[in-house]
Amino acid sequence: MADIVLEQLVKEYPGGVRAVDGLDVTIEDGEFFALLGPSGCGKTTLLRSIAGLETVSGGSIRIGGRDVTRLAPGARDIAMVFQDYALFPHMTVRDNIAYPLKIKKVGKQERAEKAEETAEGLSLGGLLERRPGQLSGGQQQRAALARAVACHPQVFLFDEPLSNLDARLRLEARTFLKRLQRDLGVTTVFVTHDQAEALAMSDRMAVMEAGRIRQIGTPREVFQRPASTFVAGFIGSTPMNLLDATIDRDTVRVAGTSVPLPESARAHVRDGEEVVYAARPEYMTFSTEAADAGIEGTVAIIENMGVGSLVSLEVGATIVQVTVPEGQEPPIGSRGWAVAAPQRVLVYRRDDGELVGSERAPALAEA
Ligand code: ATP
């Protein structure tokens, strides 16, 4: 049992920067938990605090029921992989991977087998006799991953461990890590600034901003119902449409059109209130004919996304983006209508950016 319980955790650096600003989080035993957020939001500091590499300024950290707040890193039974993967330069890849097992007094034969098996999974099989200096950056990073994985700790802490890999290896390593984590059931905290990586890999994720957590949920919850415009703008490979709008009784006036006010927001807004209307491009359809509750505009830009394209409609000074299936791209300069699936529309408060009706509306995933 190795859940991680953070209570009122604070890390303040000299000079007054509160990199971690009073966090309460429970990461469940065996969970793959991603910490996501823009540069400087405190992800690395939080991870280093769990590892014991930072002395926290307040609050507590428990791992598997044991208070480790004041324990040295070596006493916490964790394995870390950081962006700068400190491999031992004088040892071969094989010995680097096997080193933590040697410390744990695992027998020579078993050490060798584990090192080989893990190296194979990370496409390092042919490089076992090399030293770190003879590896590329990506290979070094994989060797560091293999070293952490082979020793089977209670908790894995990963800080952007895939950032140096090229696109193909990154996908391979992602699948390998996810499968391995599931097989071993090791509680894992994974820092990334890549929302696609967090969505793809985690059981649950936390989105951080300025030392605080803005939302915690499953990838589906966070993707479908971002708790604020900040989270909405951060999650998704195409940016969510966030359009200034005004409540007009039971409709929303947005980009010159009246669209139905989502059911979940109805009881929480007043007539005339200024809000933000939000819909993902993937949850909108494009029509070349006038459509009910459609936002009309001129096709300004088409971006190829592989399968399908992203169409930018110009509505005065506003841009509305909508995805279209492959082969159905409209001509540039033509008129078109973007229509959102009503159950996918969200409304945010203009003043604080918070989701309207979030307290009552169930996540779509549970509906
Ligand atoms: P990145 O994605 O760029 O690595 P991050 O989200 O991991 O960013 P942190 O490295 O945790 O962010 O930094 C959080 C805040 O703490 C930043 O404002 C940073 O400037 C500050 N900070 C980090 N380390 C120190 C330090 N040793 N002394 C003072 N301030 C620090």
PDB file of N, CA and C and ligand atoms in Angstrom, residues 13-14 17 19 38-45 160, ligand 1:
ATOM      1  N   TYR A  13      10.433  29.476  -1.459  1.00  0.00           N
ATOM      2  CA  TYR A  13      11.871  29.672  -1.658  1.00  0.00           C
ATOM      3  C   TYR A  13      12.284  30.994  -1.025  1.00  0.00           C
ATOM      4  N   PRO A  14      13.576  31.134  -0.676  1.00  0.00           N
ATOM      5  CA  PRO A  14      14.045  32.420  -0.160  1.00  0.00           C
ATOM      6  C   PRO A  14      13.669  33.513  -1.158  1.00  0.00           C
ATOM      7  N   VAL A  17       9.053  33.363  -3.068  1.00  0.00           N
ATOM      8  CA  VAL A  17       8.277  32.660  -4.108  1.00  0.00           C
ATOM      9  C   VAL A  17       7.619  31.423  -3.481  1.00  0.00           C
ATOM     10  N   ALA A  19       6.316  28.366  -4.438  1.00  0.00           N
ATOM     11  CA  ALA A  19       6.241  27.473  -5.599  1.00  0.00           C
ATOM     12  C   ALA A  19       5.159  26.418  -5.401  1.00  0.00           C
ATOM     13  N   PRO A  38       1.792  25.023 -16.880  1.00  0.00           N
ATOM     14  CA  PRO A  38       2.777  25.797 -17.636  1.00  0.00           C
ATOM     15  C   PRO A  38       4.090  25.930 -16.875  1.00  0.00           C
ATOM     16  N   SER A  39       5.124  26.349 -17.583  1.00  0.00           N
ATOM     17  CA  SER A  39       6.436  26.524 -16.984  1.00  0.00           C
ATOM     18  C   SER A  39       6.346  27.445 -15.767  1.00  0.00           C
ATOM     19  N   GLY A  40       6.977  27.033 -14.670  1.00  0.00           N
ATOM     20  CA  GLY A  40       7.033  27.874 -13.477  1.00  0.00           C
ATOM     21  C   GLY A  40       5.856  27.715 -12.533  1.00  0.00           C
ATOM     22  N   CYS A  41       4.931  26.776 -12.816  1.00  0.00           N
ATOM     23  CA  CYS A  41       3.739  26.657 -11.956  1.00  0.00           C
ATOM     24  C   CYS A  41       4.024  25.855 -10.686  1.00  0.00           C
ATOM     25  N   GLY A  42       5.202  25.212 -10.604  1.00  0.00           N
ATOM     26  CA  GLY A  42       5.562  24.529  -9.360  1.00  0.00           C
ATOM     27  C   GLY A  42       5.569  23.003  -9.445  1.00  0.00           C
ATOM     28  N   LYS A  43       5.455  22.451 -10.656  1.00  0.00           N
ATOM     29  CA  LYS A  43       5.390  20.984 -10.815  1.00  0.00           C
ATOM     30  C   LYS A  43       6.656  20.306 -10.275  1.00  0.00           C
ATOM     31  N   THR A  44       7.817  20.816 -10.728  1.00  0.00           N
ATOM     32  CA  THR A  44       9.077  20.193 -10.342  1.00  0.00           C
ATOM     33  C   THR A  44       9.313  20.342  -8.848  1.00  0.00           C
ATOM     34  N   THR A  45       8.976  21.500  -8.316  1.00  0.00           N
ATOM     35  CA  THR A  45       9.157  21.720  -6.879  1.00  0.00           C
ATOM     36  C   THR A  45       8.312  20.730  -6.085  1.00  0.00           C
ATOM     37  N   GLU A 160       9.278  14.873 -16.510  1.00  0.00           N
ATOM     38  CA  GLU A 160       9.440  14.962 -17.965  1.00  0.00           C
ATOM     39  C   GLU A 160      10.441  13.938 -18.483  1.00  0.00           C
TER      40      GLU A 160
HETATM   41  P1  ATP B   1       9.176  23.995 -15.657  1.00  0.00           P
HETATM   42  O1  ATP B   1       8.065  23.307 -16.398  1.00  0.00           O
HETATM   43  O2  ATP B   1       9.692  25.192 -16.384  1.00  0.00           O
HETATM   44  O3  ATP B   1      10.231  23.060 -15.167  1.00  0.00           O
HETATM   45  P2  ATP B   1       7.821  24.008 -13.060  1.00  0.00           P
HETATM   46  O4  ATP B   1       6.340  24.067 -13.154  1.00  0.00           O
HETATM   47  O5  ATP B   1       8.437  22.696 -12.805  1.00  0.00           O
HETATM   48  O6  ATP B   1       8.464  24.675 -14.355  1.00  0.00           O
HETATM   49  P3  ATP B   1       9.287  24.937 -10.727  1.00  0.00           P
HETATM   50  O7  ATP B   1      10.626  24.616 -11.309  1.00  0.00           O
HETATM   51  O8  ATP B   1       8.754  24.062  -9.680  1.00  0.00           O
HETATM   52  O9  ATP B   1       8.212  25.058 -11.919  1.00  0.00           O
HETATM   53  O10 ATP B   1       9.316  26.442 -10.207  1.00  0.00           O
HETATM   54  C1  ATP B   1       8.211  27.033  -9.538  1.00  0.00           C
HETATM   55  C2  ATP B   1       8.561  28.467  -9.135  1.00  0.00           C
HETATM   56  O11 ATP B   1       9.586  28.454  -8.148  1.00  0.00           O
HETATM   57  C3  ATP B   1       9.087  29.333 -10.275  1.00  0.00           C
HETATM   58  O12 ATP B   1       8.565  30.621 -10.110  1.00  0.00           O
HETATM   59  C4  ATP B   1      10.578  29.280 -10.081  1.00  0.00           C
HETATM   60  O13 ATP B   1      11.184  30.455 -10.584  1.00  0.00           O
HETATM   61  C5  ATP B   1      10.706  29.213  -8.570  1.00  0.00           C
HETATM   62  N1  ATP B   1      11.926  28.501  -8.151  1.00  0.00           N
HETATM   63  C6  ATP B   1      12.299  27.240  -8.497  1.00  0.00           C
HETATM   64  N2  ATP B   1      13.450  26.886  -7.894  1.00  0.00           N
HETATM   65  C7  ATP B   1      13.821  27.959  -7.137  1.00  0.00           C
HETATM   66  C8  ATP B   1      14.925  28.232  -6.262  1.00  0.00           C
HETATM   67  N3  ATP B   1      15.876  27.304  -6.026  1.00  0.00           N
HETATM   68  N4  ATP B   1      14.974  29.458  -5.668  1.00  0.00           N
HETATM   69  C9  ATP B   1      13.998  30.376  -5.868  1.00  0.00           C
HETATM   70  N5  ATP B   1      12.936  30.189  -6.668  1.00  0.00           N
HETATM   71  C10 ATP B   1      12.844  28.994  -7.298  1.00  0.00           C
END
